[in-house]
């Protein structure tokens, strides 16, 4: 059995050698590692390193199929492998295979120590932010309880500090103004007029008039007493008003504190969103089980890192990506249950209307074909995208809030709608060359005859505008460049720093030859 296993492994190695010659590119199997250590990336160096990495991955069954296809193009059997040949053949590599190279290399970074340390650091930050958020929420809850108590106190003091409306009796006693502008008392003037008409009357009328004079005197006395009581009440009122005003000021102060606590909570939520980098958060699913992704939702600031070299673009991924349903979801929810069966039982004349359709005989797949037309996604390996504000608004209007999935999906989009639309607008400006702060292209070079040659516009390669600012800030160079030579540092505690006198040769002056004073 061991002999058969050895023969099978040899046969596999022979087949691998026949499909490509990647193992012959380096004298040692780990030659690409040594080249990577010395940062030999120029003149085909990094392409050769990629070949070495892919050759190492081709041994793994998970990557062998993809790696073999790439290596077959870079190191064909009929050509002697060399750095220059690998560099030239990489230029003609299919765009899909180039994307596969990036995919394989990026998958390897997930297993590196640096990425794991970063994820652990983010996890610790999230734990700290959650604890701080709980403390702030507890303080906010106490402030809300205090505000409720103050509001109850305000309601108790409110009736005493509300201006009272005048009573009907007091209103009848108020003075009025006649046509000539003279002030008069209601009722008293009418009595005076009656007395003037009967001034030639008998003694009984005169006695009645005298009694009315006494009544008017009593009325004036009562009026003075009422005004005095009103003044006394007004003198007592400011004491109550001061307490009422104090309560109102305290309420405003507590409301301001609650607003500050809510700002802190929102800040912690944003920090938690940015530190949540373990996995992307899906926005939701629609009625046809398509998945919706917006890759700025978590793990980064909105618009990307502000200190990035391409931060002037104003967006990181201003597109809504739509992923097709999983085969099990499509088969179970679209095909088996609704795609090939009617909503009602077989033989029944009653046809249940499905999904808001006027025709009870329309199935989910038929409705999907009608609504999505040629853009239907049938597997999770198929993607569509939305990159304009108009298309995004049309998609929002298409979602039905009566459905459970689409209601949650629309709520997610509404929560981040401002940032999504802002990113789409900035992306449109960036592609049109209208971004503010974009690096200006230098004046054109000397004209030359390009007949028969493919014109390559350097402005198309926008990806080359990006530089690793973090690496430059920390180490002074990018990964592609060689490290800067270290400057010779002065020895600490040198004679010059200590203030020791030096001779002409720059050496400390010794005590030899000097006079000693004992």
Coordinates of C-alpha atoms in Angstrom, one line a residue:
X1 CA 0.0 0.0 0.0
X2 CA 2.8 2.4 0.8
X3 CA 4.4 1.7 -2.6
X4 CA 1.1 2.6 -4.3
X5 CA 0.8 5.8 -2.4
X6 CA 4.3 6.8 -3.4
X7 CA 3.5 6.1 -7.0
X8 CA 0.4 8.2 -6.9
X9 CA 2.2 11.1 -5.3
X10 CA 4.9 10.8 -7.9
X11 CA 2.3 10.8 -10.7
X12 CA 0.7 13.9 -9.2
X13 CA 4.1 15.7 -9.1
X14 CA 4.8 14.6 -12.7
X15 CA 1.5 16.0 -13.9
X16 CA 2.1 19.2 -12.0
X17 CA 5.6 19.6 -13.6
X18 CA 4.1 19.0 -17.0
X19 CA 1.5 21.7 -16.6
X20 CA 4.0 24.3 -15.6
X21 CA 7.6 24.9 -14.5
X22 CA 7.2 27.0 -11.5
X23 CA 9.5 24.8 -9.4
X24 CA 12.4 25.6 -11.8
X25 CA 12.2 29.3 -11.3
X26 CA 14.2 29.2 -8.1
X27 CA 17.2 27.1 -7.3
X28 CA 15.9 26.6 -3.8
X29 CA 12.2 25.9 -3.0
X30 CA 12.4 28.8 -0.5
X31 CA 14.2 31.1 -2.8
X32 CA 11.2 33.4 -3.1
X33 CA 11.2 33.9 0.6
X34 CA 14.8 35.1 0.6
X35 CA 14.0 37.4 -2.2
X36 CA 11.1 38.7 -0.2
X37 CA 13.2 39.4 2.8
X38 CA 15.6 41.6 0.9
X39 CA 12.7 43.4 -0.8
X40 CA 13.8 42.4 -4.3
X41 CA 10.6 43.6 -6.0
X42 CA 12.0 45.4 -9.1
X43 CA 12.6 44.0 -12.6
X44 CA 10.2 41.1 -12.2
X45 CA 11.0 40.4 -8.6
X46 CA 7.5 40.7 -7.2
X47 CA 6.0 38.6 -10.0
X48 CA 8.5 35.9 -9.3
X49 CA 7.6 36.0 -5.6
X50 CA 3.9 35.7 -6.6
X51 CA 4.8 32.5 -8.6
X52 CA 6.6 31.1 -5.5
X53 CA 3.6 31.8 -3.3
X54 CA 1.2 30.3 -5.7
X55 CA 3.4 27.2 -6.2
X56 CA 3.4 26.7 -2.4
X57 CA -0.4 27.1 -2.4
X58 CA -0.9 24.7 -5.3
X59 CA 0.0 21.8 -2.9
X60 CA -3.2 22.5 -1.0
X61 CA -6.3 21.0 -2.6
X62 CA -8.4 24.1 -1.7
X63 CA -6.2 26.3 -3.9
X64 CA -4.7 23.8 -6.4
X65 CA -7.2 24.3 -9.2
X66 CA -6.9 28.1 -9.3
X67 CA -3.2 28.2 -8.8
X68 CA -2.5 25.6 -11.5
X69 CA -4.3 27.8 -14.1
X70 CA -2.3 30.9 -13.2
X71 CA 1.0 29.1 -13.0
X72 CA 0.3 27.4 -16.4
X73 CA 0.3 30.9 -18.0
X74 CA 3.2 32.4 -16.1
X75 CA 5.6 29.4 -16.3
X76 CA 4.5 27.4 -19.3
X77 CA 6.2 24.0 -20.1
X78 CA 7.6 25.1 -23.4
X79 CA 9.5 28.1 -22.1
X80 CA 12.5 28.4 -19.8
X81 CA 11.3 30.2 -16.6
X82 CA 13.1 33.4 -15.8
X83 CA 12.4 36.7 -14.0
X84 CA 12.0 38.6 -17.3
X85 CA 9.8 36.0 -18.9
X86 CA 7.5 35.9 -15.8
X87 CA 7.3 39.7 -15.8
X88 CA 6.4 39.8 -19.5
X89 CA 3.8 37.0 -19.2
X90 CA 2.2 38.6 -16.2
X91 CA 1.3 41.6 -18.4
X92 CA -0.8 39.4 -20.6
X93 CA -2.5 37.6 -17.8
X94 CA -6.3 37.5 -18.0
X95 CA -8.0 40.0 -15.9
X96 CA -10.0 37.3 -14.1
X97 CA -6.9 35.5 -13.2
X98 CA -5.3 38.7 -11.9
X99 CA -8.4 39.1 -9.7
X100 CA -7.9 35.5 -8.5
X101 CA -4.3 36.3 -7.6
X102 CA -5.4 39.2 -5.5
X103 CA -8.1 37.0 -3.9
X104 CA -5.7 34.3 -3.0
X105 CA -3.1 36.7 -1.5
X106 CA -5.8 38.6 0.5
X107 CA -7.0 35.3 1.9
X108 CA -3.5 34.6 3.2
X109 CA -3.5 37.9 5.0
X110 CA -6.4 36.8 7.2
X111 CA -4.2 34.2 8.8
X112 CA -1.3 36.5 9.5
X113 CA -0.3 37.6 13.0
X114 CA -0.7 41.3 12.2
X115 CA -4.4 40.8 11.2
X116 CA -5.1 38.7 14.2
X117 CA -3.5 41.2 16.5
X118 CA -5.6 44.0 14.9
X119 CA -8.8 42.0 15.3
X120 CA -8.0 41.3 18.9
X121 CA -7.2 45.0 19.5
X122 CA -10.6 45.9 17.9
X123 CA -12.4 43.4 20.1
X124 CA -10.8 44.9 23.2
X125 CA -11.8 48.3 22.1
X126 CA -15.4 47.2 21.5
X127 CA -15.5 45.7 25.0
X128 CA -14.2 49.0 26.5
X129 CA -16.7 51.1 24.5
X130 CA -19.6 48.8 25.6
X131 CA -18.7 49.3 29.2
X132 CA -18.4 53.1 28.8
X133 CA -21.7 53.1 27.0
X134 CA -23.4 51.3 29.8
X135 CA -22.1 53.8 32.3
X136 CA -23.3 56.7 30.2
X137 CA -26.7 55.0 29.7
X138 CA -27.0 54.6 33.5
X139 CA -26.2 58.2 34.0
X140 CA -28.8 59.2 31.3
X141 CA -31.4 57.0 33.0
X142 CA -30.8 58.8 36.3
X143 CA -31.1 62.2 34.7
X144 CA -34.4 61.1 33.1
X145 CA -35.7 60.1 36.5
X146 CA -34.6 63.4 37.9
X147 CA -36.3 65.2 35.0
X148 CA -39.5 63.4 35.7
X149 CA -39.5 64.4 39.4
X150 CA -38.8 68.1 38.4
X151 CA -41.6 68.0 35.9
X152 CA -44.0 66.7 38.5
X153 CA -42.9 69.6 40.8
X154 CA -43.5 72.0 37.9
X155 CA -47.0 70.7 37.5
X156 CA -47.7 71.2 41.2
X157 CA -46.5 74.8 41.1
X158 CA -48.1 75.6 37.8
X159 CA -51.6 76.5 39.0
X160 CA -50.3 79.0 41.5
X161 CA -48.2 80.8 38.8
X162 CA -50.9 80.9 36.2
X163 CA -52.6 84.3 35.8
X164 CA -56.3 84.1 36.9
X165 CA -59.0 85.2 34.6
X166 CA -61.2 88.1 35.9
X167 CA -64.6 87.0 37.5
X168 CA -67.9 88.2 36.1
X169 CA -68.7 90.4 39.2
X170 CA -65.3 92.1 39.0
X171 CA -65.8 92.6 35.3
X172 CA -69.2 94.4 35.9
X173 CA -67.5 96.7 38.3
X174 CA -64.8 97.8 35.9
X175 CA -64.9 101.3 34.6
X176 CA -65.9 102.0 31.1
X177 CA -65.5 105.1 28.9
X178 CA -68.3 107.0 27.3
X179 CA -68.4 108.7 23.9
X180 CA -66.8 111.8 25.3
X181 CA -63.9 110.0 26.8
X182 CA -65.1 110.3 30.4
X183 CA -64.7 107.4 32.8
X184 CA -67.8 106.2 34.5
X185 CA -69.0 103.4 36.7
X186 CA -71.4 100.9 35.3
X187 CA -74.8 101.2 37.0
X188 CA -73.9 104.3 39.0
X189 CA -74.1 106.7 36.1
X190 CA -77.5 105.4 35.1
X191 CA -78.8 106.1 38.6
X192 CA -77.5 109.6 38.4
X193 CA -79.3 110.1 35.1
X194 CA -82.6 109.0 36.8
X195 CA -82.0 111.4 39.6
X196 CA -81.5 114.3 37.1
X197 CA -84.8 113.6 35.4
X198 CA -86.7 113.7 38.7
X199 CA -85.0 116.7 40.3
X200 CA -88.4 118.4 40.7
X201 CA -89.8 115.3 42.5
X202 CA -91.0 114.9 46.0
X203 CA -89.1 114.5 49.2
X204 CA -89.2 110.7 48.9
X205 CA -87.0 110.9 45.8
X206 CA -84.6 113.2 47.6
X207 CA -84.3 110.7 50.4
X208 CA -83.7 107.9 48.0
X209 CA -81.0 110.0 46.3
X210 CA -79.3 110.5 49.6
X211 CA -79.3 106.8 50.4
X212 CA -77.8 106.1 47.0
X213 CA -74.9 108.5 47.9
X214 CA -74.2 106.3 50.9
X215 CA -74.3 103.2 48.8
X216 CA -71.7 104.7 46.4
X217 CA -69.5 105.5 49.4
X218 CA -69.7 101.9 50.5
X219 CA -69.0 100.7 47.0
X220 CA -65.9 102.8 46.9
X221 CA -64.8 101.4 50.2
X222 CA -65.3 97.8 49.0
X223 CA -63.3 98.6 45.9
X224 CA -60.4 100.0 47.9
X225 CA -60.4 96.9 50.1
X226 CA -60.4 94.6 47.0
X227 CA -57.5 96.5 45.5
X228 CA -55.6 96.2 48.8
X229 CA -56.2 92.5 48.9
X230 CA -55.0 92.2 45.3
X231 CA -51.8 94.2 46.1
X232 CA -51.2 92.0 49.1
X233 CA -51.6 88.9 46.9
X234 CA -49.2 90.4 44.3
X235 CA -46.6 91.0 47.0
X236 CA -46.8 87.4 48.0
X237 CA -46.7 86.1 44.4
X238 CA -42.9 86.8 43.6
X239 CA -41.9 84.3 46.4
X240 CA -43.7 81.5 44.7
X241 CA -42.5 82.6 41.2
X242 CA -38.9 82.5 42.3
X243 CA -39.3 78.9 43.3
X244 CA -41.1 78.2 40.0
X245 CA -38.4 79.8 37.9
X246 CA -35.8 77.8 39.8
X247 CA -37.6 74.6 38.9
X248 CA -37.8 75.7 35.2
X249 CA -34.0 76.5 35.1
X250 CA -33.2 73.2 36.7
X251 CA -35.3 71.4 34.1
X252 CA -33.5 73.1 31.3
X253 CA -30.1 72.2 32.9
X254 CA -31.1 68.6 33.2
X255 CA -32.3 68.5 29.6
X256 CA -28.9 69.8 28.4
X257 CA -27.1 67.1 30.4
X258 CA -29.4 64.5 28.9
X259 CA -28.5 65.8 25.4
X260 CA -24.8 65.6 26.2
X261 CA -25.2 62.0 27.4
X262 CA -27.1 61.1 24.2
X263 CA -24.2 62.6 22.1
X264 CA -21.8 60.4 24.0
X265 CA -24.0 57.4 23.3
X266 CA -24.1 58.2 19.6
X267 CA -20.3 58.6 19.7
X268 CA -19.8 55.2 21.3
X269 CA -22.2 53.6 18.7
X270 CA -20.0 55.1 16.0
X271 CA -16.8 53.8 17.6
X272 CA -18.4 50.3 18.0
X273 CA -19.4 50.4 14.3
X274 CA -15.9 51.2 13.2
X275 CA -14.3 48.6 15.5
X276 CA -16.6 45.9 14.3
X277 CA -14.2 44.5 11.7
X278 CA -14.6 40.7 12.3
X279 CA -17.1 40.3 9.4
X280 CA -19.2 42.4 7.1
X281 CA -22.8 43.1 8.2
X282 CA -25.4 42.3 5.6
X283 CA -28.1 45.0 5.0
X284 CA -30.9 42.4 4.5
X285 CA -32.8 40.3 2.0
X286 CA -35.6 41.1 -0.4
X287 CA -38.7 39.1 -1.4
X288 CA -36.7 37.0 -3.8
X289 CA -34.0 36.2 -1.2
X290 CA -31.3 38.4 -2.8
X291 CA -28.8 39.7 -0.3
X292 CA -27.9 43.4 -0.1
X293 CA -24.4 44.6 0.9
X294 CA -23.0 48.0 1.6
X295 CA -19.4 47.5 2.5
X296 CA -19.0 50.9 4.4
X297 CA -21.6 49.7 6.9
X298 CA -19.1 48.6 9.5
X299 CA -15.4 48.3 10.1
X300 CA -14.4 51.7 8.8
X301 CA -15.3 55.4 8.9
X302 CA -17.9 56.6 6.5
X303 CA -16.0 57.6 3.3
X304 CA -12.9 55.7 4.3
X305 CA -9.9 56.7 6.4
X306 CA -9.6 60.5 6.6
X307 CA -5.7 60.3 6.6
X308 CA -5.7 58.1 3.4
X309 CA -3.8 59.4 0.4
X310 CA -7.1 59.1 -1.6
X311 CA -9.4 60.6 1.0
X312 CA -10.1 63.5 -1.3
X313 CA -12.4 61.1 -3.3
X314 CA -14.9 61.2 -0.4
X315 CA -16.0 57.6 -0.6
X316 CA -14.7 54.1 0.0
X317 CA -17.3 51.9 -1.8
X318 CA -20.3 53.9 -2.8
X319 CA -22.2 51.1 -4.3
X320 CA -25.0 48.8 -3.2
X321 CA -24.1 45.2 -4.1
X322 CA -26.9 42.7 -4.7
X323 CA -25.9 39.0 -4.2
X324 CA -28.0 36.1 -5.6
X325 CA -29.8 33.7 -3.3
X326 CA -28.2 30.6 -1.9
X327 CA -29.1 27.4 -3.9
X328 CA -30.9 25.9 -0.9
X329 CA -32.9 29.2 -0.4
X330 CA -33.8 29.4 -4.1
X331 CA -34.8 25.8 -4.3
X332 CA -36.7 25.7 -1.1
X333 CA -38.5 29.1 -1.1
X334 CA -38.8 29.9 -4.8
X335 CA -38.8 26.7 -6.8
X336 CA -40.3 23.9 -4.8
X337 CA -42.9 25.8 -2.7
X338 CA -44.0 28.6 -5.0
X339 CA -42.3 28.2 -8.3
X340 CA -44.0 25.1 -9.6
X341 CA -47.1 24.9 -7.3
X342 CA -50.1 27.1 -7.1
X343 CA -51.1 28.7 -3.9
X344 CA -54.3 26.6 -3.7
X345 CA -54.8 22.9 -3.6
X346 CA -55.0 20.9 -6.8
X347 CA -58.6 20.6 -8.1
X348 CA -59.9 23.5 -6.2
X349 CA -61.6 26.4 -7.9
X350 CA -60.5 28.9 -5.3
X351 CA -57.2 30.6 -6.4
X352 CA -55.4 32.4 -3.6
X353 CA -53.7 35.6 -4.7
X354 CA -50.0 35.4 -4.2
X355 CA -47.6 38.3 -3.4
X356 CA -50.1 41.0 -4.3
X357 CA -50.7 39.7 -7.8
X358 CA -54.0 40.4 -9.5
X359 CA -53.8 37.1 -11.2
X360 CA -54.0 34.3 -8.7
X361 CA -52.2 31.9 -11.1
X362 CA -48.9 33.9 -11.1
X363 CA -46.1 32.2 -9.2
X364 CA -43.1 33.7 -7.5
X365 CA -40.7 32.8 -10.3
X366 CA -43.1 34.4 -12.9
X367 CA -43.3 37.5 -10.8
X368 CA -39.5 37.6 -10.4
X369 CA -39.0 37.3 -14.2
X370 CA -41.6 40.1 -14.7
X371 CA -40.1 42.5 -12.1
X372 CA -36.3 41.8 -12.6
X373 CA -36.4 41.0 -16.3
X374 CA -32.9 40.1 -17.4
X375 CA -31.2 41.1 -14.1
X376 CA -32.3 38.0 -12.2
X377 CA -29.6 36.5 -10.0
X378 CA -29.7 32.7 -9.6
X379 CA -26.7 31.9 -7.4
X380 CA -24.5 33.6 -4.7
X381 CA -21.6 33.8 -7.2
X382 CA -23.6 36.4 -9.2
X383 CA -23.7 40.0 -8.2
X384 CA -25.4 43.2 -9.3
X385 CA -24.8 46.7 -8.1
X386 CA -26.5 50.1 -7.7
X387 CA -24.3 53.1 -8.1
X388 CA -26.5 56.1 -8.7
X389 CA -28.9 58.0 -6.4
X390 CA -31.7 57.6 -8.9
X391 CA -31.4 53.8 -9.0
X392 CA -31.1 53.7 -5.2
X393 CA -34.3 55.7 -4.8
X394 CA -36.1 53.5 -7.3
X395 CA -35.0 50.4 -5.3
X396 CA -36.3 52.0 -2.0
X397 CA -39.7 52.7 -3.6
X398 CA -39.8 49.1 -4.9
X399 CA -39.4 47.6 -1.5
X400 CA -42.6 46.6 0.2
X401 CA -42.8 47.5 3.9
X402 CA -45.6 45.0 4.4
X403 CA -43.1 42.2 4.1
X404 CA -41.0 41.2 7.1
X405 CA -37.6 41.0 5.2
X406 CA -38.1 44.1 3.1
X407 CA -39.3 46.1 6.0
X408 CA -36.1 45.5 7.9
X409 CA -34.1 46.0 4.7
X410 CA -35.7 49.4 4.1
X411 CA -35.1 50.5 7.7
X412 CA -31.4 49.7 7.3
X413 CA -31.2 51.7 4.1
X414 CA -33.1 54.6 5.6
X415 CA -30.7 54.6 8.6
X416 CA -27.6 55.0 6.4
X417 CA -29.3 56.8 3.4
X418 CA -27.5 60.1 3.9
X419 CA -24.1 58.4 3.8
X420 CA -25.0 56.1 0.9
X421 CA -26.2 58.9 -1.3
X422 CA -23.3 61.2 -0.4
X423 CA -20.9 58.5 -1.3
X424 CA -22.6 57.9 -4.7
X425 CA -22.5 61.6 -5.5
X426 CA -18.8 61.8 -4.5
X427 CA -18.0 58.7 -6.6
X428 CA -19.7 60.3 -9.7
X429 CA -17.6 63.5 -9.2
X430 CA -14.4 61.4 -8.7
X431 CA -14.9 59.5 -11.9
X432 CA -15.6 62.7 -13.8
X433 CA -12.4 64.3 -12.4
X434 CA -14.3 66.9 -10.4
X435 CA -13.2 65.8 -6.9
X436 CA -12.0 68.6 -4.7
X437 CA -8.4 68.2 -3.5
X438 CA -7.5 65.7 -6.2
X439 CA -3.8 65.7 -7.3
X440 CA -3.5 67.8 -10.5
X441 CA -1.9 66.1 -13.5
X442 CA 1.3 67.7 -14.8
X443 CA 1.4 69.3 -18.2
X444 CA 1.4 66.9 -21.1
X445 CA 4.7 65.5 -22.5
X446 CA 6.1 66.0 -26.0
X447 CA 3.8 64.9 -28.8
X448 CA 4.8 61.8 -30.7
X449 CA 3.4 59.6 -33.5
X450 CA 1.2 56.8 -32.0
X451 CA -0.2 55.4 -35.2
X452 CA -0.6 51.7 -35.0
X453 CA -0.2 51.7 -31.2
X454 CA -2.7 51.4 -28.4
X455 CA -3.1 54.7 -26.6
X456 CA -2.9 54.2 -22.8
X457 CA -4.2 57.1 -20.8
X458 CA -2.3 57.3 -17.5
X459 CA -5.3 58.9 -15.8
X460 CA -7.2 55.6 -16.1
X461 CA -4.9 53.9 -13.6
X462 CA -6.4 55.6 -10.6
X463 CA -5.4 52.8 -8.3
X464 CA -1.8 54.0 -8.6
X465 CA -2.7 57.2 -6.8
X466 CA -2.9 55.3 -3.6
X467 CA 0.1 55.1 -1.3
X468 CA 0.5 53.4 2.1
X469 CA 0.7 56.4 4.3
X470 CA 0.6 54.3 7.5
X471 CA 3.8 52.4 6.4
X472 CA 5.5 55.7 5.5
X473 CA 4.6 57.3 8.8
X474 CA 5.8 54.3 10.9
X475 CA 8.8 53.2 8.9
X476 CA 9.6 56.0 6.5
X477 CA 9.1 53.9 3.3
X478 CA 6.5 51.7 1.6
X479 CA 6.8 47.9 1.4
X480 CA 7.9 48.1 -2.2
X481 CA 10.8 50.4 -1.4
X482 CA 14.1 49.7 0.4
X483 CA 14.4 51.0 4.0
X484 CA 16.2 54.2 4.4
X485 CA 19.8 53.9 5.7
X486 CA 20.1 54.6 9.4
X487 CA 21.9 57.7 10.4
X488 CA 24.8 57.2 12.8
X489 CA 23.6 58.4 16.1
X490 CA 25.9 60.2 18.5
X491 CA 27.0 58.4 21.6
X492 CA 25.2 59.4 24.6
X493 CA 27.3 61.2 27.2
X494 CA 30.0 62.3 24.9
X495 CA 32.7 64.7 26.0
X496 CA 31.2 67.7 24.2
X497 CA 27.8 67.1 25.8
X498 CA 29.4 66.9 29.2
X499 CA 31.2 70.2 28.7
X500 CA 34.7 68.8 28.8
X501 CA 37.2 71.0 26.9
X502 CA 38.7 69.5 23.7
X503 CA 42.1 69.9 22.1
X504 CA 42.9 70.6 18.5
X505 CA 42.4 67.0 17.6
X506 CA 38.9 67.0 19.2
X507 CA 39.9 64.8 22.1
X508 CA 39.4 65.7 25.8
X509 CA 42.2 67.6 27.3
X510 CA 44.0 65.5 29.9
X511 CA 45.5 66.7 33.1
X512 CA 49.0 65.8 32.1
X513 CA 51.3 68.7 32.1
X514 CA 49.0 70.9 34.1
X515 CA 49.8 72.2 37.5
X516 CA 48.2 70.6 40.4
X517 CA 47.1 72.8 43.2
X518 CA 46.9 70.8 46.4

